[in-house]
Every structure is written in structure tokens, then in C-alpha cells.
CSV table of C-alpha atoms in Angstrom, one decimal:
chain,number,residue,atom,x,y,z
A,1057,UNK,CA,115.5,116.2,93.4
A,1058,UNK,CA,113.4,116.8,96.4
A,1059,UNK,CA,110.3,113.9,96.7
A,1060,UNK,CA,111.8,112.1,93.4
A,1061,UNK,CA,111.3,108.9,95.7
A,1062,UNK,CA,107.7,109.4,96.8
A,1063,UNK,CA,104.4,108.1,94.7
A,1064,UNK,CA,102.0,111.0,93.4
A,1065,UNK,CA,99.8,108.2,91.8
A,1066,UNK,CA,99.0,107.6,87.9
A,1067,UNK,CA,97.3,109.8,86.0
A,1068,UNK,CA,95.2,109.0,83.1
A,1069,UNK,CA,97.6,110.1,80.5
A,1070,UNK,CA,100.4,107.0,82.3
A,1071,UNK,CA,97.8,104.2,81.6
A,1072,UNK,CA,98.7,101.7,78.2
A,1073,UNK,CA,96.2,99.4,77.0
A,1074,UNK,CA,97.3,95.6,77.5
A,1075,UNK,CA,99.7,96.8,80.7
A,1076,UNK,CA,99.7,94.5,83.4
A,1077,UNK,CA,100.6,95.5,87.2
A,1078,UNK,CA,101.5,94.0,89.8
A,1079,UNK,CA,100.4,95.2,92.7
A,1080,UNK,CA,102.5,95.9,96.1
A,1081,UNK,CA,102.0,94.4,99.2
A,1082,UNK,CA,101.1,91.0,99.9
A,1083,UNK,CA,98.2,90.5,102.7
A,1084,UNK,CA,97.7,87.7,105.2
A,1085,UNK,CA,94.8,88.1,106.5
A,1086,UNK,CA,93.3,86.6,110.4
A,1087,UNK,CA,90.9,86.7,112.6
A,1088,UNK,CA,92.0,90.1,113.4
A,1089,UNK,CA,90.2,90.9,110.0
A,1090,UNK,CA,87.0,89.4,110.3
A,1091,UNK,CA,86.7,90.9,114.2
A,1092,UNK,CA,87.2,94.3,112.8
A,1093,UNK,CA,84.6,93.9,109.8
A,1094,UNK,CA,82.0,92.5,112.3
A,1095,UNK,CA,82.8,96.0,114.6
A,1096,UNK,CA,82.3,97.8,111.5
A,1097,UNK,CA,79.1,96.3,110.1
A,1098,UNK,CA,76.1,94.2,111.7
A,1099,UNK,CA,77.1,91.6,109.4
A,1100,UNK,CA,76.0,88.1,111.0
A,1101,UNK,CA,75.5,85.8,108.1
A,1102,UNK,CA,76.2,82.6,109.9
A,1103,UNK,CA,78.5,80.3,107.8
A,1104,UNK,CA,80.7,83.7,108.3
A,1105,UNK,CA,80.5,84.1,112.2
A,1106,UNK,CA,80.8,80.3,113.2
A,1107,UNK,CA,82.4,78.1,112.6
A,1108,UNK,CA,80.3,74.7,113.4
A,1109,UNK,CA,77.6,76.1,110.7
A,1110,UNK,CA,79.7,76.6,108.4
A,1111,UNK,CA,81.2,72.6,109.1
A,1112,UNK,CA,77.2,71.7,108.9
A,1113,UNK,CA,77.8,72.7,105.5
A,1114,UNK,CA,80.5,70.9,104.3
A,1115,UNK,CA,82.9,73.3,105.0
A,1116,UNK,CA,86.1,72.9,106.7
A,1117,UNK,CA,85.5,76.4,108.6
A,1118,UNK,CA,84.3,79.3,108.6
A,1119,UNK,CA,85.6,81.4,105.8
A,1120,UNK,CA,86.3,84.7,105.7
A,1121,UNK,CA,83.6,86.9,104.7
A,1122,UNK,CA,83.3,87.2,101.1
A,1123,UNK,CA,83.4,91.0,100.9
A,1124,UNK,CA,87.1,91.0,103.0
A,1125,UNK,CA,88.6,89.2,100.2
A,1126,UNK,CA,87.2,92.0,97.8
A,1127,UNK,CA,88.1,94.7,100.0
A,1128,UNK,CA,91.5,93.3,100.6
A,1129,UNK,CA,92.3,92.9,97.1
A,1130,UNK,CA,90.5,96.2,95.7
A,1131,UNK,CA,92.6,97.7,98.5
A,1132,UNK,CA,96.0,95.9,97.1
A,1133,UNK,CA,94.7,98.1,93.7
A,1134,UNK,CA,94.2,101.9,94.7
A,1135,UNK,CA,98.1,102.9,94.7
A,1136,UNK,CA,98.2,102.2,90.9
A,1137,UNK,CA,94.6,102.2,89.5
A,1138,UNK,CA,92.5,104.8,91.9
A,1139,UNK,CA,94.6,106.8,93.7
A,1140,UNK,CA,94.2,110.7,92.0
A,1141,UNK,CA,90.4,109.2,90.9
A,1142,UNK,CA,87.5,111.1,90.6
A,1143,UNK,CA,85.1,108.5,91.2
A,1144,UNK,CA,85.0,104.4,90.8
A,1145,UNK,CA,82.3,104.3,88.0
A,1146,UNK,CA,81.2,100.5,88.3
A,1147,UNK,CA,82.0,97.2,88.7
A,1148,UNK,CA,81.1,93.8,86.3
A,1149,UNK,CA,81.7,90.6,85.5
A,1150,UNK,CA,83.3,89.7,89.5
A,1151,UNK,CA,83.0,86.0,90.3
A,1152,UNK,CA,84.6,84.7,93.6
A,1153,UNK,CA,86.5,81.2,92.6
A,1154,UNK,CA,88.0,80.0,96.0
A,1155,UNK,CA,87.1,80.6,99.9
A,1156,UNK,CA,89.7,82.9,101.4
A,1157,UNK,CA,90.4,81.7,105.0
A,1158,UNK,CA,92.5,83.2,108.0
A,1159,UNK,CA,96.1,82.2,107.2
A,1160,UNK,CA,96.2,83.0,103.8
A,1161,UNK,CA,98.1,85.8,101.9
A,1162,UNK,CA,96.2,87.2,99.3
A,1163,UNK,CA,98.2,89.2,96.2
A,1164,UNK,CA,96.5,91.1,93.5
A,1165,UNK,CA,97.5,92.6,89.7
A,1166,UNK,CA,95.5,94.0,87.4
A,1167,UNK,CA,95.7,94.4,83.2
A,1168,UNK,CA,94.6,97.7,81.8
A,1169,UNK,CA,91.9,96.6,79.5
A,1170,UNK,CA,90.0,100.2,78.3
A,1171,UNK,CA,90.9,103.7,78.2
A,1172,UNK,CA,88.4,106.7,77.2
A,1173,UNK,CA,89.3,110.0,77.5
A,1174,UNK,CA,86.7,112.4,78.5
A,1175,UNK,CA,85.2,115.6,76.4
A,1176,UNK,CA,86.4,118.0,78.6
A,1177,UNK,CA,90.0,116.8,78.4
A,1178,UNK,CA,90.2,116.9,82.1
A,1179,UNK,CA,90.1,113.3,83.0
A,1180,UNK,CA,89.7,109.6,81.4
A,1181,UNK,CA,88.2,106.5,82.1
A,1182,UNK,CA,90.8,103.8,82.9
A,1183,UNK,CA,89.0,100.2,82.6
A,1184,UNK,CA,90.8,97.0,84.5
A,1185,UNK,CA,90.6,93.6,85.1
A,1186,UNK,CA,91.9,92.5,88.6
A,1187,UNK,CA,92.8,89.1,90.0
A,1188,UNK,CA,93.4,87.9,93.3
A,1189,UNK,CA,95.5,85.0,94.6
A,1190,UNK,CA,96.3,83.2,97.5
A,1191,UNK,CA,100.1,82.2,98.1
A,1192,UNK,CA,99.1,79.0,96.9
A,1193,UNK,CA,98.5,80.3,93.7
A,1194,UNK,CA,94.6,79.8,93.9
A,1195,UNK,CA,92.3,81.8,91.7
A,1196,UNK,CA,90.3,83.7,94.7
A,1197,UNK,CA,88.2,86.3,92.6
A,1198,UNK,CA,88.6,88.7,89.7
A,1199,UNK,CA,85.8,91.5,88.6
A,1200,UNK,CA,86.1,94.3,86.3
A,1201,UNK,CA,86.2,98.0,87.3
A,1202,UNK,CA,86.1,101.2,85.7
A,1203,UNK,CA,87.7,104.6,87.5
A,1204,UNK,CA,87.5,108.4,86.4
A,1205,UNK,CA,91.2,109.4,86.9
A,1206,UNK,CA,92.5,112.8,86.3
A,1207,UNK,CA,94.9,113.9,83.7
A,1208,UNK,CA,98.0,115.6,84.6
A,1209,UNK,CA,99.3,116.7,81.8
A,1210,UNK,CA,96.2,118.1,80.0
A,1211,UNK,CA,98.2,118.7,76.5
A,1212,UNK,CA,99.0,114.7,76.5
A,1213,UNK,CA,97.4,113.1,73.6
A,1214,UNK,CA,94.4,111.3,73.8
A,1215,UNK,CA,94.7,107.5,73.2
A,1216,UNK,CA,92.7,105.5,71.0
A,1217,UNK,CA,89.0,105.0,72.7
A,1218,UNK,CA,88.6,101.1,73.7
A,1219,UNK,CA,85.8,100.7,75.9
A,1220,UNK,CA,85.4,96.8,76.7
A,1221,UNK,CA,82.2,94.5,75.8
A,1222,UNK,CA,81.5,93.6,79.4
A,1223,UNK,CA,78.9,91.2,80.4
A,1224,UNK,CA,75.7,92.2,81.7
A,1225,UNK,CA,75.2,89.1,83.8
A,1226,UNK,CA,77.3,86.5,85.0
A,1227,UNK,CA,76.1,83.0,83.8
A,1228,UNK,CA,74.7,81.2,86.4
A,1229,UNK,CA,76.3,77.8,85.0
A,1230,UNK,CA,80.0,79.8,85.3
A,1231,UNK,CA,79.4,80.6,89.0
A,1232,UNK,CA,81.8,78.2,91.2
A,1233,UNK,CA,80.4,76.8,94.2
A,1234,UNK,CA,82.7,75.7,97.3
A,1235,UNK,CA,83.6,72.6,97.2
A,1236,UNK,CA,81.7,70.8,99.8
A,1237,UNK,CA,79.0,73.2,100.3
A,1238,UNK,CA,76.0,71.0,101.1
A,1239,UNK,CA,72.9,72.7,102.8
A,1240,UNK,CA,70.6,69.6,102.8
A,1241,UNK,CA,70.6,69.4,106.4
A,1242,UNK,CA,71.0,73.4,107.0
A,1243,UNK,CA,69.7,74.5,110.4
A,1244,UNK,CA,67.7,77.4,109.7
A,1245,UNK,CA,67.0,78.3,113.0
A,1246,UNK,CA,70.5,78.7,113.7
A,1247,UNK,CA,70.6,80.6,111.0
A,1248,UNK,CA,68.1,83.5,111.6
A,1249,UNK,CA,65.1,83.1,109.0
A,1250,UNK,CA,63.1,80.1,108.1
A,1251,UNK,CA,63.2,81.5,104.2
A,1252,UNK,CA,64.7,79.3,101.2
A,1253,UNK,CA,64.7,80.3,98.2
A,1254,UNK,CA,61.3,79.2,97.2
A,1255,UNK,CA,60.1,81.4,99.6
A,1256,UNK,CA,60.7,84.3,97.5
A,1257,UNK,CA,59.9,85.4,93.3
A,1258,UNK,CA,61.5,86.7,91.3
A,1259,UNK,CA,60.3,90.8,91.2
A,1260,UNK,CA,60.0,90.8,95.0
A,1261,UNK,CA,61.6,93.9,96.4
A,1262,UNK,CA,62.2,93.8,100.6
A,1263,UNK,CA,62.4,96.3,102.8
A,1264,UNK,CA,65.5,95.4,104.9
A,1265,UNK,CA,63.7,98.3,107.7
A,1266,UNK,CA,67.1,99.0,109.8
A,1267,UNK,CA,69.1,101.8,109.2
A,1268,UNK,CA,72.7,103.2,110.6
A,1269,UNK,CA,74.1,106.2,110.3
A,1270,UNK,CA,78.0,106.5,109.1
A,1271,UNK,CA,80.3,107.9,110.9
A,1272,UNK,CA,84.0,109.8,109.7
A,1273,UNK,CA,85.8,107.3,112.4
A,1274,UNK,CA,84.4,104.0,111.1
A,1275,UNK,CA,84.8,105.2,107.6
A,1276,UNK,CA,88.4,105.8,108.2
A,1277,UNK,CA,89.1,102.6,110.0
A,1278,UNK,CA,88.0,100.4,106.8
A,1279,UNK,CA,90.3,102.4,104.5
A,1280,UNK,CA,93.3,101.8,106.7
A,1281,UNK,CA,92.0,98.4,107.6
A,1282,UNK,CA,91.8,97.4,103.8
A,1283,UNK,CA,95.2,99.8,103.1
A,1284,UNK,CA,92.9,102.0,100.3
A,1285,UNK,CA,94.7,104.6,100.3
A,1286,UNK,CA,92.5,106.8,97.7
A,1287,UNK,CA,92.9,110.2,98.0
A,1288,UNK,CA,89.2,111.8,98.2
A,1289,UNK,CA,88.8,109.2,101.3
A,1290,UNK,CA,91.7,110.5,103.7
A,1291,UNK,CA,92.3,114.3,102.7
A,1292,UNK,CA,89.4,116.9,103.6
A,1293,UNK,CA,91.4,119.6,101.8
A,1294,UNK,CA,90.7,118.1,98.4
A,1295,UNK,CA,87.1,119.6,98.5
A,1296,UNK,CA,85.7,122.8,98.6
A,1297,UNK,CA,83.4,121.7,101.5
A,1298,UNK,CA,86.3,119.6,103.1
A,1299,UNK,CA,84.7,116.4,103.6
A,1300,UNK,CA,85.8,112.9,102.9
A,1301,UNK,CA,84.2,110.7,100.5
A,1302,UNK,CA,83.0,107.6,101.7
A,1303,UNK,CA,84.8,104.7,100.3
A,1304,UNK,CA,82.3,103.0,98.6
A,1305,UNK,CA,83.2,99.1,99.6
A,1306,UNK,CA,82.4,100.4,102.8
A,1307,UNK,CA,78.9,101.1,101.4
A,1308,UNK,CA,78.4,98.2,100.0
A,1309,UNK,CA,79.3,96.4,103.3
A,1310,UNK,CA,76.9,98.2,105.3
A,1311,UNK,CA,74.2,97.7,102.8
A,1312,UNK,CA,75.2,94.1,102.7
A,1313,UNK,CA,74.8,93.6,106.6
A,1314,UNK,CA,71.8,95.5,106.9
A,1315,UNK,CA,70.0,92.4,104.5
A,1316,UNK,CA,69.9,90.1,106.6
A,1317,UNK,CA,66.9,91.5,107.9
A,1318,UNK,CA,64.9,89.3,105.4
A,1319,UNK,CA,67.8,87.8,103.4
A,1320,UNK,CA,69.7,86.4,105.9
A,1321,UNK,CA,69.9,82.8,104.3
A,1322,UNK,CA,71.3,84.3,101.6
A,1323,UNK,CA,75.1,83.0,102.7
A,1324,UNK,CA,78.0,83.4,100.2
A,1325,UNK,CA,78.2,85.8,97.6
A,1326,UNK,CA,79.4,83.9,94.6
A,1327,UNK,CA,79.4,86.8,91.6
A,1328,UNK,CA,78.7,90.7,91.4
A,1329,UNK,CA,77.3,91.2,88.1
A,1330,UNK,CA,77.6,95.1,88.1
A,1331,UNK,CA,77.2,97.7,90.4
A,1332,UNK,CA,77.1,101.7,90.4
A,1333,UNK,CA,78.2,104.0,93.1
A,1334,UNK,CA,74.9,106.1,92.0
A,1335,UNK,CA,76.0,109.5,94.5
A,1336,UNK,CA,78.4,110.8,97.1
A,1337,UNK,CA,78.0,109.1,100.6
A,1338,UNK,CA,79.2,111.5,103.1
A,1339,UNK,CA,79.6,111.2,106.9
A,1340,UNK,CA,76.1,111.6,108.8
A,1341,UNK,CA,74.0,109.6,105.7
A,1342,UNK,CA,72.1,107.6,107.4
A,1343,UNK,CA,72.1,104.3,104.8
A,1344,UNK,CA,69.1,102.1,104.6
A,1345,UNK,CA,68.9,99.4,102.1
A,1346,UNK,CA,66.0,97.1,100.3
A,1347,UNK,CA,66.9,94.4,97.5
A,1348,UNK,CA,64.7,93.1,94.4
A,1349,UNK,CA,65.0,89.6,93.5
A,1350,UNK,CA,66.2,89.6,90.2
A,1351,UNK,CA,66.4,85.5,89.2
A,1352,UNK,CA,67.2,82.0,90.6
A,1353,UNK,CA,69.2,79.6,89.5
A,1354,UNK,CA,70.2,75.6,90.6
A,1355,UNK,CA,73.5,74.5,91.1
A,1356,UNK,CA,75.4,71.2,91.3
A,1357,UNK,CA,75.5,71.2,95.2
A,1358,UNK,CA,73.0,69.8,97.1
A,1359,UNK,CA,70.6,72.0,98.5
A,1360,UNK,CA,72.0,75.0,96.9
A,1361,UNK,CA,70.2,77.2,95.2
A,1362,UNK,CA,71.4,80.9,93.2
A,1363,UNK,CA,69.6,83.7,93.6
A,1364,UNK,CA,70.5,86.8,91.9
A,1365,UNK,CA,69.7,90.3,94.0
A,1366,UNK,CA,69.6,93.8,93.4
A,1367,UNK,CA,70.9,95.6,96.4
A,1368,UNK,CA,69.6,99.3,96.7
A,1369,UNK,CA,71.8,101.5,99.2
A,1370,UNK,CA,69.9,105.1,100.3
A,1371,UNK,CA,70.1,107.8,102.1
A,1372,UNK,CA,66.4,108.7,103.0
A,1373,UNK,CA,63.8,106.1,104.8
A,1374,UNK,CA,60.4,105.0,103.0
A,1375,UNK,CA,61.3,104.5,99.4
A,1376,UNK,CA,61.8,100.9,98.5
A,1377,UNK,CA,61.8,100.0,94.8
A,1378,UNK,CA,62.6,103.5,93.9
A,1379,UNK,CA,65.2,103.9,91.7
A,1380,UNK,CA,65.4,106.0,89.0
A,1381,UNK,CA,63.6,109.4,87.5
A,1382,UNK,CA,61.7,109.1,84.1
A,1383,UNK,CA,64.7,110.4,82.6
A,1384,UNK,CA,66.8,106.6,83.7
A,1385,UNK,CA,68.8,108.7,86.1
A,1386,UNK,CA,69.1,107.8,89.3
A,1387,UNK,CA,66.9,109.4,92.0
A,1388,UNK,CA,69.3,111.3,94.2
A,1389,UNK,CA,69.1,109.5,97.5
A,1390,UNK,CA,70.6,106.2,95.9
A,1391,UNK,CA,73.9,106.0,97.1
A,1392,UNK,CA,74.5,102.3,95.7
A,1393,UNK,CA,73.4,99.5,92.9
A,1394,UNK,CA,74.4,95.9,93.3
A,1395,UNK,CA,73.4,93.5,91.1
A,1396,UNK,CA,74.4,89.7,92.6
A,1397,UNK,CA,74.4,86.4,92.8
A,1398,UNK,CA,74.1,84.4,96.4
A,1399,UNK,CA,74.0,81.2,97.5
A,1400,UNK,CA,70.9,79.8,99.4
A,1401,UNK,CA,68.8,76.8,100.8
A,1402,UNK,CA,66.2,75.5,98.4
């Protein structure tokens, strides 16, 4: 039978609650990586571009940066969880557990822990649990994630709604801290910003300013770098207006990067709490960014503080702190919602 060997993808009717996959594909990832994100985003957190900060620290290295790890496992994902999705919904409960650095081989799998099927009988969403490892076997990071797949078979049954208890916020006494970390002597002119975290309070929404537009090219390089091989990001005929979808990791990158203009002590991401791809990114969106300080938290290492973060993604210029209508729906040139936790000097 002709293409009985290819993969069309699963579709929301193929999905069983409790079902665990494996994921193909094993990863080692290099240098190579972390040149390629730093082409792709301004990204210049410092314990991520240099390695003598990052041993100032307490750190063997340099790490990789923490959003290559999630890329690179998300990307291990999309074959089986994403690939004929609508749209990835959200994200909760992520915390990262152990530094990913170049040489290791990262593997992912995912359990299937909600299923809902929409009213229009068109589509479901598919709810799962991923973990990555390490070839050591090393916890590296797990989040949740919710996806609006398609159904194929639009006479298949409806399964049983179960829609997980997720929580809102990661506790900041479960976060897990690098072993080693130490910013008591933490150069902060090296670094880029003389602000700790008692520089900032908690409702304090900043303006990150600096803007870049996205291009189709760039877009395209991250999905192939990070092997997502989602459908609405590669192939223009699947909408009427024939453009590509913008992966949304790659939003979140670029948003990421573009803090450091005022939150560039803000080092290691150590949990995302929950986060919402608000609307379509498209090439020529020129993405700005601003954050709202959310909480602070101690930890166990010295000199290291927690500070949770809201990170706002848009499209338009001048509107920092806006977010939603008076109706709770979000305001049309939010492209992303990020809720965090970072490490930082106190």
C-alpha cells in the first residue's frame, strides 16, 4: 500500500489517557547549538555566553542556555504530540532540574495526561506531561502542555473529558538551584546592569524599549535547528493566506533576549509557571517585549535570589502593562504570556 510507511501524525481520536511515548531521536547537543541560538536572538545573559562568569559562579562552565534544552526537548515531542495541531494552548508546571551542557544527549517522552474533545467535534485538546533526560539518566526539565489537535475521523467517539488540576504557580521552595551556583562575589559590571533583585518590587512592569522584526528565514532555521517539525510552521499551503505560523518557542526566545534591556541579571530560568501563545505571530511582526515583576523568593544558595516575571511579547510599540480587554481577553497585539521564575543577585 502506497505511503503505508510514512508518518501522517496523530490525531485526536489516536490519543489514550495514561499512554506513555517515547519519543524518537536522541540529541547531543554543542557549541554548534548555542552559536546558532545567539545568531538567532540578541540573547547575551552572561553565565550563558562565557564561560569564566559562569566559573565566578560556581559553575563548572557555561551551560547551555536554558531555553535550548526546552526547545530541544519540545522539538524531540512534535512528531507525536503536535504535529496535525491547531495551536499549542499553554504551558504549566515546567521546572528545569539539571544544567544541560555541550556534550550531552538529551531524550524526551511524554504521558498523555488529559483529553477534551471540542463542541464542534472538529478537534480535541490533548494534555501531556514531558520529561527530558540526559544520557546519564539526569532529570533535565519536565513542564506540562496542552495542544488543539484535529480529529480525523470526525464519527470517532468522544472520550471521557479529563482535564488535569494543574498548578498555578510553581512553589518557590520546589525550584532546584544548580549546584554550586554562588553569586556572592558576582561581577555586575561584567554582567551588563548594576540591578539585584532589591532593586526592583514586586508590581514593577519594564519597558525592555528594543524591538526586532521576524523574519520567514530565521523562523525556519529554529524549527529545523530544534527538528519541530509541526506542520503550520513549514507548509504555506495549509492556510488560506499561505503563511507560516511562527513557532512559538521562537517567540518566546526573542522575547526573552530582548529583556535584558533592564533584566539582564536575571540569569537562569529555573521554572515557567504558565504561559499562553495569546495570537498568531506571522513573518514581518515586529516583537517588542516588557515584563511585570510578579514575586521574589530566597533560595539556599548564596546570593541567589528568585524572582518571578511576567513576560509580555507584542506586536505594536508603546503599550507596556497592557494586557487584556475588560472582557479578560487578551488585547490583540499580545502575541505571548510568560509567567517565570529566574535566578538573580540579591
Amino acid at each position: 500500500m502506497a505511503g503505508a510507511k510514512t508518518n501522517k501524525g496523530r490525531f485526536f481520536e489516536d490519543y489514550r489517557l495514561g499512554e506513555v511515548i517515547a519519543h524518537a531521536v536522541p540529541r547531543t547537543v554543542s557549541g554548534g547549538e548555542r552559536a546558532l541560538y545567539h545568531a538567532l536572538y540578541p540573547a547575551r545573559g552572561a553565565i550563558h555566553s562565557s564561560d569564566e562568569f559562569a566559573r565566578a559562579c560556581g559553575l563548572a562552565a557555561s551551560p547551555m542556555d536554558d531555553l535550548i534544552a526546552f526547545h530541544t526537548v519540545f522539538g524531540k515531542t512534535v512528531p507525536d504530540i503536535s504535529l496535525n495541531a491547531v495551536a499549542n494552548l499553554g504551558y504549566a508546571e515546567a521546572r528545569f532540574h539539571t544544567p544541560v551542557w555541550p556534550g550531552d544527549t538529551l531524550v524526551a517522552r511524554s504521558e498523555v495526561i488529559g483529553l477534551k474533545e471540542n463542541s464542534n467535534g472538529k478537534t480535541g485538546v490533548v494534555y501531556v506531561r514531558t520529561q527530558g533526560h540526559n544520557q546519564r539518566g539526569d532529570l533535565v526539565l519536565d513542564y506540562v502542555r496542552w495542544v488543539m489537535v484535529r480529529k480525523n475521523d470526525l464519527d470517532a467517539p468522544a472520550p471521557n473529558a479529563v482535564v488535569p488540576d494543574l498548578a498555578a504557580v510553581v512553589d518557590p521552595a520546589a525550584l532546584v538551584i544548580p549546584t554550586g551556583l554562588d553569586f556572592t562575589h558576582y561581577d555586575f559590571a561584567l554582567a551588563g546592569e548594576p540591578h539585584r533583585m532589591g532593586d526592583y518590587a514586586v508590581g514593577e512592569v519594564i519597558d525592555h524599549v528594543d524591538g526586532v522584526t521576524i523574519e520567514d528565514a530565521e523562523h525556519m532555521l529554529a524549527t529545523r535547528l530544534w527538528q519541530n517539525t509541526a506542520k503550520t510552521h513549514y507548509d504555506g499551503t495549509l492556510r488560506e493566506d499561505g503563511r507560516r505560523l511562527i513557532y512559538g518557542g521562537h517567540v518566546i526566545s526573542m522575547a526573552r533576549a530582548l529583556s535584558f534591556n533592564g533584566l539582564a541579571n536575571a540569569q537562569m530560568i529555573v521554572a515557567i509557571n504558565g504561559g499562553a501563545h495569546a495570537n498568531p505571530c506571522f513573518a514581518g511582526d515586529t516583537v517588542r517585549a516588557w515584563s511585570e515583576v510578579l514575586d521574589m523568593a530566597p533560595t539556599t544558595a548564596p546570593g541567589v535570589g528568585a524572582m518571578r516575571l511576567r513576560l509580555v511579547a507584542v506586536n505594536e510599540a508603546g503599550k507596556a502593562g497592557a494586557l487584556r480587554d475588560d472582557a479578560g481577553k487578551y488585547l490583540s497585539h499580545i502575541l505571548l504570556d510568560l509567567d517565570y521564575w529566574v535566578l538573580i543577585p540579591l
